Coordinates of C-alpha atoms and ligand atoms in Angstrom, one line a residue:
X162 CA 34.5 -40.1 -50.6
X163 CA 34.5 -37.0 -52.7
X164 CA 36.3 -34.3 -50.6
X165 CA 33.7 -30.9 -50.6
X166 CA 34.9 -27.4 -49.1
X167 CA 31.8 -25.2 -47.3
X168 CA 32.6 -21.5 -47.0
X169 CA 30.2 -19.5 -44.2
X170 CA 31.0 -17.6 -41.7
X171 CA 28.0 -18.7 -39.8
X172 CA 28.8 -21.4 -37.3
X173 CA 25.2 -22.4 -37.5
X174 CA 25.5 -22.8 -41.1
X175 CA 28.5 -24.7 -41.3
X176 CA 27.5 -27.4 -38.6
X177 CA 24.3 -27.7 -40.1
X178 CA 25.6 -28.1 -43.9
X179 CA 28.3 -30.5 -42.0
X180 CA 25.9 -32.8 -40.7
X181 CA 23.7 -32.7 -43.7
X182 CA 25.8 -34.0 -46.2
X183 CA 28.9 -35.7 -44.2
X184 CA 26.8 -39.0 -45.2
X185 CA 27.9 -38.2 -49.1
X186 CA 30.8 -36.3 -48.8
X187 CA 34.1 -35.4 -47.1
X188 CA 33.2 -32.3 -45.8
X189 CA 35.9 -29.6 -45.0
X190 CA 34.9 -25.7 -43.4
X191 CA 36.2 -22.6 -44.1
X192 CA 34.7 -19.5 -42.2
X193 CA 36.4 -17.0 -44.3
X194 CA 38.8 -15.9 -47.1
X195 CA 41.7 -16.9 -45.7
X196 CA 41.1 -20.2 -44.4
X197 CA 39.0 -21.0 -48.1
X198 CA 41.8 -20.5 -50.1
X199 CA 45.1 -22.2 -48.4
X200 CA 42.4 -25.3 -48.3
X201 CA 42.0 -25.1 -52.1
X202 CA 45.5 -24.2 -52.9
X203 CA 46.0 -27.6 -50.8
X204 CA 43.7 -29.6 -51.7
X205 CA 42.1 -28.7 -54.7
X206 CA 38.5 -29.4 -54.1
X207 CA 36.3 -30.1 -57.5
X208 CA 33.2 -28.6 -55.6
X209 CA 33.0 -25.8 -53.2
X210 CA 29.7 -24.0 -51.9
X211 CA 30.3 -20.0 -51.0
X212 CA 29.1 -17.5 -48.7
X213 CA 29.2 -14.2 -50.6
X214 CA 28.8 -12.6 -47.0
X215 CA 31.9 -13.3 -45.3
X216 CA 33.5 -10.6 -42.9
X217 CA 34.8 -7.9 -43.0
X218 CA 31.4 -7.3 -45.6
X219 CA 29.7 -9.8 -43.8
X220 CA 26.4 -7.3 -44.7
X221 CA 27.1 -7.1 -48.6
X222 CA 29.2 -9.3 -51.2
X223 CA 33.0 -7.6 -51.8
X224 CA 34.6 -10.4 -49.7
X225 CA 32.8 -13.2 -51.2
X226 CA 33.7 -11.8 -54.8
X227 CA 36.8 -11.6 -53.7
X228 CA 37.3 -15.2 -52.3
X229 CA 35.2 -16.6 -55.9
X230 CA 38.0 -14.6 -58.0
X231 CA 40.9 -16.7 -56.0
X232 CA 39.7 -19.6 -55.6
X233 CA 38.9 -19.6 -59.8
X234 CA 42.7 -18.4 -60.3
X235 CA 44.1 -21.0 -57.9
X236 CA 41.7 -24.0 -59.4
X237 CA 39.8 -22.8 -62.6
X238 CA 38.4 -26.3 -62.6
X239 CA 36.7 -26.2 -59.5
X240 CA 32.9 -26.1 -59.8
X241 CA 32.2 -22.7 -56.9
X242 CA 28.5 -22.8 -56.7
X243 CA 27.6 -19.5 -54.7
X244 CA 25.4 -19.7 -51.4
X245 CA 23.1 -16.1 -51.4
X246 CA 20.4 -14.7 -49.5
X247 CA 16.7 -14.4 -50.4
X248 CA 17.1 -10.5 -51.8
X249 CA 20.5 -10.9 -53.8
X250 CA 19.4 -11.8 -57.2
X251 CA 21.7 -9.2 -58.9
X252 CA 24.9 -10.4 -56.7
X253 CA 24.0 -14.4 -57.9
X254 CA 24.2 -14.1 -61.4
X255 CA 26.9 -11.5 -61.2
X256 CA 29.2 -14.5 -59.6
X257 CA 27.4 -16.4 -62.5
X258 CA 29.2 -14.2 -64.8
X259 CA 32.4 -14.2 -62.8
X260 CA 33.0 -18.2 -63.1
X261 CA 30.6 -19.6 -60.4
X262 CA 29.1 -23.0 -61.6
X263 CA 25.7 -21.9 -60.1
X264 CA 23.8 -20.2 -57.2
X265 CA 22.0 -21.7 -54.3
X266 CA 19.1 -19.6 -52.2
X267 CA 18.6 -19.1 -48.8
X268 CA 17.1 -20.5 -46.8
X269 CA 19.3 -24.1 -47.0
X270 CA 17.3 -27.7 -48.2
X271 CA 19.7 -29.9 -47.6
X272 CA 17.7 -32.9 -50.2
X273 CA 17.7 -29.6 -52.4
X274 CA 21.3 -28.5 -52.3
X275 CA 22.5 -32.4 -52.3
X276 CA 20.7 -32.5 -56.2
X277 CA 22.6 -29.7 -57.0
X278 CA 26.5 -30.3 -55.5
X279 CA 26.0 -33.6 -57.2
X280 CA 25.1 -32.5 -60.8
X281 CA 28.6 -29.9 -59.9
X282 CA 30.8 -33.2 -59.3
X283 CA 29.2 -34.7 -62.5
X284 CA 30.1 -31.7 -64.5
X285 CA 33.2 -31.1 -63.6
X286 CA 34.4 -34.4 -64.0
X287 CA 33.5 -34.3 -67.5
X288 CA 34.7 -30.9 -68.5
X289 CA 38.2 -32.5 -67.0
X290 CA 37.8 -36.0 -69.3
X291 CA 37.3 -33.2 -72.2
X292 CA 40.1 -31.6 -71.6
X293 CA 41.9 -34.4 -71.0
X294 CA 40.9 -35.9 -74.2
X295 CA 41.7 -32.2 -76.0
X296 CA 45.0 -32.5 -75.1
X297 CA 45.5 -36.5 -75.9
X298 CA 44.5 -35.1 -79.6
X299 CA 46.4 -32.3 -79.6
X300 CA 49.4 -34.4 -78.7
X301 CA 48.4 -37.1 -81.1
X302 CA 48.0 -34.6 -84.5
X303 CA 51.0 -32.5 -83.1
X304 CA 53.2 -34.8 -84.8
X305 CA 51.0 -33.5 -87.9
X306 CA 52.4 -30.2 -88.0
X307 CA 49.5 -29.0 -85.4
X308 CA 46.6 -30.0 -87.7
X309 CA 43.9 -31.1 -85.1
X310 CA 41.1 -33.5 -86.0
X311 CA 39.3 -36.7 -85.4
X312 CA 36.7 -36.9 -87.2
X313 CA 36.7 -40.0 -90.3
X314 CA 37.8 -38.1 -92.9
X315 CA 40.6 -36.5 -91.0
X316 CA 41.5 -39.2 -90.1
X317 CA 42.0 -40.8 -93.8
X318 CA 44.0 -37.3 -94.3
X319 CA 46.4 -38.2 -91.9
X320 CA 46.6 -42.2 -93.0
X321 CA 47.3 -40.3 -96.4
X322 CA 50.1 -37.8 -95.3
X323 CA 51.6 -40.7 -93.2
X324 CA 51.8 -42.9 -96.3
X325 CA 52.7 -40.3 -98.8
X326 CA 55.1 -38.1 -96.9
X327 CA 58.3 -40.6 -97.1
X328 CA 57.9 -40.7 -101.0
X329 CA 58.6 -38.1 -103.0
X330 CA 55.3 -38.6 -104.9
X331 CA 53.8 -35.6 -106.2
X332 CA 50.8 -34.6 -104.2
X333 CA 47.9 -32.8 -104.8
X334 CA 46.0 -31.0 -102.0
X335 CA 42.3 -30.2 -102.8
X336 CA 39.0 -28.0 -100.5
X337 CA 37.8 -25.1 -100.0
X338 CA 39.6 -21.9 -98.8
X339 CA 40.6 -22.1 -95.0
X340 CA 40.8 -26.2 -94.5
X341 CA 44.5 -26.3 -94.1
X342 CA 45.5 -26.9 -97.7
X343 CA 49.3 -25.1 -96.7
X344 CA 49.0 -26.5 -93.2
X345 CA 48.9 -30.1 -94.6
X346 CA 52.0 -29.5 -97.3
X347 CA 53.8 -28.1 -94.5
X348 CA 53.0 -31.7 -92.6
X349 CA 54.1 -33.7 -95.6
X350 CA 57.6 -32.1 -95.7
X351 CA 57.9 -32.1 -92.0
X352 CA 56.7 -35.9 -92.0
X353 CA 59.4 -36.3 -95.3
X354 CA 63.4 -37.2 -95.6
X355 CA 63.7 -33.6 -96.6
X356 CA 62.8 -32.1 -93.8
X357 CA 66.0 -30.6 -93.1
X358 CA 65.9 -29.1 -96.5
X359 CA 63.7 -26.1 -97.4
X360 CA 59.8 -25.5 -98.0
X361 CA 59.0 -22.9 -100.4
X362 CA 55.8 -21.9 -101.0
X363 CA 54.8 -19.8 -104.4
X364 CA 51.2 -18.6 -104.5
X365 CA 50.3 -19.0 -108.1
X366 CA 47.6 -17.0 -108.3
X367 CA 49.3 -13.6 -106.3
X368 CA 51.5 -12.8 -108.9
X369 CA 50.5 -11.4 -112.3
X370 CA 52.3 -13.4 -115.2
X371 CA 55.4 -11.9 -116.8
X372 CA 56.7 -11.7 -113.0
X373 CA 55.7 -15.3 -112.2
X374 CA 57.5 -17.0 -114.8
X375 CA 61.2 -15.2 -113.6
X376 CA 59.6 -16.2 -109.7
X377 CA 59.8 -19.7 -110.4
X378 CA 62.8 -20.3 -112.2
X379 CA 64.8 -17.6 -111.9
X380 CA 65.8 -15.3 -114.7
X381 CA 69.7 -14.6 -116.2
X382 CA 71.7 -11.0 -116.5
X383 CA 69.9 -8.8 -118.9
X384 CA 66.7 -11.4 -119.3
X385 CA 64.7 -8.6 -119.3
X386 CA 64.6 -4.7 -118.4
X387 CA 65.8 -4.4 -114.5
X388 CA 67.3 -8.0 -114.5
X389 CA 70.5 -6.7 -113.2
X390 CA 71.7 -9.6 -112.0
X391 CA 70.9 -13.3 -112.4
X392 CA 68.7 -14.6 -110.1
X393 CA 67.4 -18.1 -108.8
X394 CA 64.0 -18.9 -109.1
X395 CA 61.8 -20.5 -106.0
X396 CA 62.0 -24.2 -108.0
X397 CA 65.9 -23.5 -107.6
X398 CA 65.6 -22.5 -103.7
X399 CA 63.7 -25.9 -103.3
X400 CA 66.6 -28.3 -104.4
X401 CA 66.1 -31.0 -102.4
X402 CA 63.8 -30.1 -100.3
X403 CA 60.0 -29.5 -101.1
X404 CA 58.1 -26.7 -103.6
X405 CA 54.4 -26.0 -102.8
X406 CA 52.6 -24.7 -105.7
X407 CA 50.0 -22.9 -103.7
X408 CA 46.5 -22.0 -106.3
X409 CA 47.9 -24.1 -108.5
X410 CA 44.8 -23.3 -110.8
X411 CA 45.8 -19.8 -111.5
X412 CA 48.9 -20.7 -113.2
X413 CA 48.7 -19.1 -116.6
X414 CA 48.4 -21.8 -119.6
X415 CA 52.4 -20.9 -120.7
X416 CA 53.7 -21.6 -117.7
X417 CA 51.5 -24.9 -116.7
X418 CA 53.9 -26.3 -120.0
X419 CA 56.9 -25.3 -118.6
X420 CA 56.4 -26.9 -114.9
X421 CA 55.0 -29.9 -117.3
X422 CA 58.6 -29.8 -118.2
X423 CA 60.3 -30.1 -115.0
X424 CA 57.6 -32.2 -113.7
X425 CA 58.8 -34.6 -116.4
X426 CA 62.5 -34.1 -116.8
X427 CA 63.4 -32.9 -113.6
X428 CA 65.2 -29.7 -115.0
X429 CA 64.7 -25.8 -115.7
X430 CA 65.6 -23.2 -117.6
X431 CA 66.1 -19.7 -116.2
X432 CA 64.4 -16.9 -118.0
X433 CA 66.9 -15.5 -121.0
X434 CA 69.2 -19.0 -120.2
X435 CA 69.8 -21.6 -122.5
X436 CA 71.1 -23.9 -119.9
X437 CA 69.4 -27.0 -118.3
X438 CA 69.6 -27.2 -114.3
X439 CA 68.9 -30.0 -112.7
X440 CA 66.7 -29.5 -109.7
X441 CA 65.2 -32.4 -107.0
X442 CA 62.1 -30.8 -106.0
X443 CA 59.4 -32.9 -104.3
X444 CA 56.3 -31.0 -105.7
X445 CA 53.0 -30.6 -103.2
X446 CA 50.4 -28.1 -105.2
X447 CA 46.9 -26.9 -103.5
X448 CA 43.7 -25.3 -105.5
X449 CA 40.5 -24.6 -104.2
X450 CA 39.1 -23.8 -107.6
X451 CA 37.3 -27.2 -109.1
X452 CA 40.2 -28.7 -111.2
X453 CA 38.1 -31.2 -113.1
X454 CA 36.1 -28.0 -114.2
X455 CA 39.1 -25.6 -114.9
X456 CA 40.3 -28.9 -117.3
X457 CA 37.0 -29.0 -119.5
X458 CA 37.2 -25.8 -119.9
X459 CA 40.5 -25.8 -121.0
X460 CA 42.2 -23.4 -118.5
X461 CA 44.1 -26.2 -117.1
X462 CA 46.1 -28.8 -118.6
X463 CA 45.1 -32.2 -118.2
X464 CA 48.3 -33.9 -118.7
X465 CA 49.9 -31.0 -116.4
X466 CA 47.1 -32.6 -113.7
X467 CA 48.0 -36.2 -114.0
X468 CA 51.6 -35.0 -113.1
X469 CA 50.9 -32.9 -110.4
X470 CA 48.4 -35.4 -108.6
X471 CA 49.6 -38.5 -108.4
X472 CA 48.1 -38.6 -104.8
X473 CA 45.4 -36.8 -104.3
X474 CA 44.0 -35.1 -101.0
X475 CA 40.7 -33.4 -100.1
X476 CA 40.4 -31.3 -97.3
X477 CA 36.6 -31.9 -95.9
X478 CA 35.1 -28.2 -95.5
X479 CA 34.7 -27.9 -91.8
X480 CA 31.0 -28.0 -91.7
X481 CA 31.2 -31.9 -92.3
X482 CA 33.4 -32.3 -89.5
X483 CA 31.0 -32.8 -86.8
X484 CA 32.7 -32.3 -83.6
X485 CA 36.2 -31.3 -84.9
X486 CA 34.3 -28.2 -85.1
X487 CA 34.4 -28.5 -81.2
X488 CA 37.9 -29.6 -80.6
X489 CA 39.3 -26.8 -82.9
X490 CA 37.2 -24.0 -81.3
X491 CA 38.6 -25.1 -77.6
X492 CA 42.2 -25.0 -79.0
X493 CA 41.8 -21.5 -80.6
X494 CA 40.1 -20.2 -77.6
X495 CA 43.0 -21.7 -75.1
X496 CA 46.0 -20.6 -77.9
X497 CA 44.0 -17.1 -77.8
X498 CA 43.2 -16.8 -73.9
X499 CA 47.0 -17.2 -73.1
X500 CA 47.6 -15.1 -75.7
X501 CA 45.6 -11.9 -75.0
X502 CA 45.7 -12.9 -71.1
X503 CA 41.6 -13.6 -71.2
X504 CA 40.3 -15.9 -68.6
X505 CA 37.8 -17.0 -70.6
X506 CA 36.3 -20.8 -70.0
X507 CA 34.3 -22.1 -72.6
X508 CA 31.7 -21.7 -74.8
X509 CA 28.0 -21.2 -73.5
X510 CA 25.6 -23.8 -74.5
X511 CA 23.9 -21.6 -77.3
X512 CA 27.1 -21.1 -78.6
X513 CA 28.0 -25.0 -79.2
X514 CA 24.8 -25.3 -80.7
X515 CA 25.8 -22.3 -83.4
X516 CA 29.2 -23.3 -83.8
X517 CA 28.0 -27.0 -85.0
X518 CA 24.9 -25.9 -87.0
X519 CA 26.9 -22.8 -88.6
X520 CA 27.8 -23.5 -92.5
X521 CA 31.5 -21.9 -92.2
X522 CA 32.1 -20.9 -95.7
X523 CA 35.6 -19.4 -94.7
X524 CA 35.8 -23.0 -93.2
X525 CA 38.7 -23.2 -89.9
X526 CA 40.1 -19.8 -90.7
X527 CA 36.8 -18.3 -90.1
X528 CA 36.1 -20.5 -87.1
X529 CA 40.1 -19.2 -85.7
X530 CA 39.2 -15.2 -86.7
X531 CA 36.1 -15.6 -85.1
X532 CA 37.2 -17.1 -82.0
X533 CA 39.8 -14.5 -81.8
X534 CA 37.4 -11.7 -81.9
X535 CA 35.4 -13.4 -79.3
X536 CA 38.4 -13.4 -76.8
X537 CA 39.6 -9.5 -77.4
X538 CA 35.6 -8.6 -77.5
X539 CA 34.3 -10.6 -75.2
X540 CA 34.6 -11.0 -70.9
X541 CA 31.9 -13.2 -69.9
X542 CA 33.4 -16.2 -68.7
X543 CA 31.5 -17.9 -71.3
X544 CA 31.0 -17.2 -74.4
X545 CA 27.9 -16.3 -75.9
X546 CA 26.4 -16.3 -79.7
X547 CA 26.2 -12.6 -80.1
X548 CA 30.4 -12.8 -79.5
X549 CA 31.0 -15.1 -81.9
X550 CA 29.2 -12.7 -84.4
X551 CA 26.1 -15.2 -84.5
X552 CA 23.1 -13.3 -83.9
X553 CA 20.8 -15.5 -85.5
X554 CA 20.5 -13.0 -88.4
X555 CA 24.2 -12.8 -89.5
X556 CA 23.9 -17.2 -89.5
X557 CA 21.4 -16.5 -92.5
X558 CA 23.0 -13.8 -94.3
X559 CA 26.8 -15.9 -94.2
X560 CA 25.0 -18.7 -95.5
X561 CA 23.4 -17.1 -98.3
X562 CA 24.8 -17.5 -101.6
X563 CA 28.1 -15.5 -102.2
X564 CA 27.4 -12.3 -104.6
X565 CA 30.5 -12.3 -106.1
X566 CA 32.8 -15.1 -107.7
X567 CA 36.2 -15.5 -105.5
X568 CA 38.3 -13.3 -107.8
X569 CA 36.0 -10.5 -107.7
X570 CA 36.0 -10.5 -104.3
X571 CA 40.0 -10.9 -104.1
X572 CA 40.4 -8.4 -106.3
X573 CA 38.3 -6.1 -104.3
X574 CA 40.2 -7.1 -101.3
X575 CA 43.6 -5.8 -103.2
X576 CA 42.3 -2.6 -104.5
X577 CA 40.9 -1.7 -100.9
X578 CA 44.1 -2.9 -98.8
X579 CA 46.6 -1.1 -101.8
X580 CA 44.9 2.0 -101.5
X581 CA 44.6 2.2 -98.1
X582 CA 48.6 1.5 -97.7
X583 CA 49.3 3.7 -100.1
X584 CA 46.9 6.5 -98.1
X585 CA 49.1 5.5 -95.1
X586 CA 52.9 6.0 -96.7
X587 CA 51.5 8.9 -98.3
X588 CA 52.3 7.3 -101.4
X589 CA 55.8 6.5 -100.8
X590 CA 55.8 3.4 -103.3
X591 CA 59.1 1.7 -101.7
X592 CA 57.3 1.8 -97.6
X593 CA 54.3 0.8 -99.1
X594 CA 55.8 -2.5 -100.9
X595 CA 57.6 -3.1 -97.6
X596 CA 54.1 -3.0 -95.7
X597 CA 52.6 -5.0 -98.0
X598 CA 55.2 -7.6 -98.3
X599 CA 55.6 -7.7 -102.2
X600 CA 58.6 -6.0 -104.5
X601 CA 58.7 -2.8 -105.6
X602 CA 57.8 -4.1 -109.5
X603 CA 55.2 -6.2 -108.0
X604 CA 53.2 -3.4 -106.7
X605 CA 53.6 -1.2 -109.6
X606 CA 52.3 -4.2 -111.5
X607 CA 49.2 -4.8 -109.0
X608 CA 48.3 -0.8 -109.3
X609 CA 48.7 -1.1 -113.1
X610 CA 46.3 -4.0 -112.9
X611 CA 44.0 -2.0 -111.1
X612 CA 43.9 1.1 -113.1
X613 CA 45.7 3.2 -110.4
X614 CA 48.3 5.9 -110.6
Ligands
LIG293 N1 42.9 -29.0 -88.9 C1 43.4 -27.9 -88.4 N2 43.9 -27.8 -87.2 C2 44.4 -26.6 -86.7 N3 44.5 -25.5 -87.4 C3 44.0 -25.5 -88.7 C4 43.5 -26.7 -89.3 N4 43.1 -26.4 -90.5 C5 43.4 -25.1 -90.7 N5 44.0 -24.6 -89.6 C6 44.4 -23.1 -89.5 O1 43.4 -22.4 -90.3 C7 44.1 -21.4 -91.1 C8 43.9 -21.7 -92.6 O2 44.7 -22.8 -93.0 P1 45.4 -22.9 -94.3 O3 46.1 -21.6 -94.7 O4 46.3 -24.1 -94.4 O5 44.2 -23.0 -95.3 P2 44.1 -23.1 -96.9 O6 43.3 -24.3 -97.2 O7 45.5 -23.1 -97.5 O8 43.3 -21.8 -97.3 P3 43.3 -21.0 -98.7 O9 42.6 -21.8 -99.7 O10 42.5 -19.8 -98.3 O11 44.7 -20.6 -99.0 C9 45.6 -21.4 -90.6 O12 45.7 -20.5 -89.6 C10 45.7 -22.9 -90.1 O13 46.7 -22.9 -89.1
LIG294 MG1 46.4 -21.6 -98.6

């Protein structure tokens, strides 16, 4: 029998709850604080019914607060559904709000309360199967470098990684911003021989062109003004170990034929060098611009394509993902709870409805910041819409067509955050770069770009 803890400090209660339901359940009594929680830290009860009116307050709530709070740190799994008097609205769905599963009015109905502590065992056992099954999948796709899913086409992504990762096959990582594109290059070179070796990342599209071509493969004394010293390029640093062309799109036409040329011969030449170095490089590049497009048009070499993506890998956006959507909002919100020391449970029903009819054009980085804000913003124990952001109005308006292409909207981003460092350091150029996380040059580059002095 299902083990049940009644907290009342009325005798009369007790024995009558005891007798009512002792048929269903194993029924245990507590007539105050202290004897409620050293049962549950025993025993761990999935369903208690409280007494907000135990002594000393036996006239008002404090103690019965107090004894919910407890119980919910010792057992936060433990449906508490909250036993009140006729008057005590306000006090019920204030232990609502504090973690209780429900509330129960005096006077007690037995048949009545029996409907309810039954639906409490139901739910609970589910939430734990849920969580239980969370964590199987988080364990599963650990292996995958922490990218959670389990949805069909997820699925296939991992089959894909699984397959591709022990090759050295050039892949090619396609979807829209925010569906893991890095995430999974990182899990192929985890999942590789190289793994030991290192991963270096180069976003194509952050770096304006005359710097990018020294970035990649390095540049010899006196290449150019400032080139003090030779210098290895990133397709040097990734000698045997794995080079992720991040925004592979934005590669500038010149260079696109020189990585052709490694690509095909396996060697480089530093900027203002005449010599050939060999360099192993397994190469993983990412867009989320529409390739097959960017080649009509011309702006991206065909031949530079059928190099790069040999394999080919499409990130679903996370709006197809059905109940992923789900599984990666509960691991956010747990990663974010412990991390800002929230005791936040779950999601309110509205909410699970938004987050799987939502569009998310910003895809599982939006779904992540949004979560985040939710647990620094929010202290119901569930979450509502209007947390999330999703006030039914501001569904509509994310949903509407963007107003501005990508780049505008990056570049608007860049002018905004430079300016505002350079506010900050008082325009000390050299803090500012630090702040930023680019080179001295590069910002001077990135202010000339955007008509700044
Ligand atoms: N399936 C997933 N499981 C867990 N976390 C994920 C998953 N997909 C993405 N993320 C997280 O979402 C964020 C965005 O992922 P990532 O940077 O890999 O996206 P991207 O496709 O490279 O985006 P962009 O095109 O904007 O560069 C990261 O914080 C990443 O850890
Ligand atoms: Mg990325």
């Amino acid at each position: 029998m299902e083990r049940l803890l009644i907290v009342d400090d009325s005798e009369d209660i007790r024995k009558q709850m005891k007798w009512g339901l002792a048929k269903d359940y194993d029924v245990s009594l507590a007539a105050n604080r202290e004897e409620a929680v050293a049962f549950v830290r025993k025993h761990r009860p999935r369903v208690v019914t409280l007494d907000l009116g135990l002594p000393p307050d036996a006239d008002g709530t404090s103690e019965g607060f107090h004894t919910l709070e407890e119980i919910l740190r010792l057992e936060p799994t433990t449906k508490v559904i909250v036993v009140t008097g006729n008057d005590e609205r306000e006090s019920a769905l204030r232990a609502v709000r504090t973690g209780a599963y429900d509330f129960y009015r005096k006077p007690i109905e037995i048949a009545e309360l029996k409907v309810v502590i039954g639906r409490a065992f139901h739910i609970q056992a589910i939430e734990v199967e849920n969580r239980r099954l969370q964590l199987a999948v988080e364990n599963k796709t650990s292996q995958f470098g922490g990218i959670i899913g389990q949805c069909p086409q997820m699925e296939q992504v991992f089959a894909t990684i699984k397959k591709v990762a022990s090759t050295d096959v050039p892949v090619f990582v396609t979807g829209e911003s925010g569906t893991g594109k890095e995430l999974v290059a990182k899990a192929i070179h985890t999942l590789s021989l190289r793994k030991e070796r290192p991963f270096i990342p180069i976003n194509c599209g952050a770096i304006p062109e005359n710097l990018l071509e020294p970035e990649l493969f390095g540049h010899e004394k006196g290449a150019f003004t400032g080139a003090h010293v030779r210098s290895q390029g990133k397709v040097e640093y990734a000698h045997h170990g794995t080079l992720f062309l991040d925004e592979i799109g934005e590669l500038p036409l010149g260079l696109q034929v020189k990585l052709l040329r490694f690509l095909q011969e396996k060697v480089i030449q530093r900027v203002g060098g005449r010599e050939d170095i060999s360099v192993d490089a397994r190469v993983v590049s990412a867009t989320n611009v529409d390739i097959a497009k960017a080649i009509q048009e011309g702006s991206f070499r065909e031949d530079l394509f059928y190099r790069t993506a040999v394999i080919t890998i499409h990130l679903p956006p996370l709006r197809e993902r059905g109940n992923d959507i789900l599984l990666l909002a509960n691991l956010f919100l747990r990663r974010f709870s412990e991390g800002h020391n929230k005791k936040i449970k779950g999601f309110a029903p509205a909410t699970i409805e938004q987050l799987l009819n939502f569009d998310w054009p910003g895809n599982v980085r939006e779904l992540e910041n949004r979560v985040q804000r939710a647990v620094i913003m929010g202290d119901a124990p569930f979450l509502e819409p209007s947390d999330l952001g999703f006030d039914g109005e501001s569904v509509v308006t994310a949903t509407a067509p963007a107003i501005m292409t990508l780049k505008e909207a990056r570049d608007s981003v860049e002018l905004d955050l430079i300016s505002n460092v350079l506010r900050e350091q008082g325009g000390n150029i050299a803090k500012a770069s630090q702040v930023l996380g680019v080179s001295r040059p590069t910002l001077y580059d990135l202010m000339k770009k955007h008509g700044m002095e």
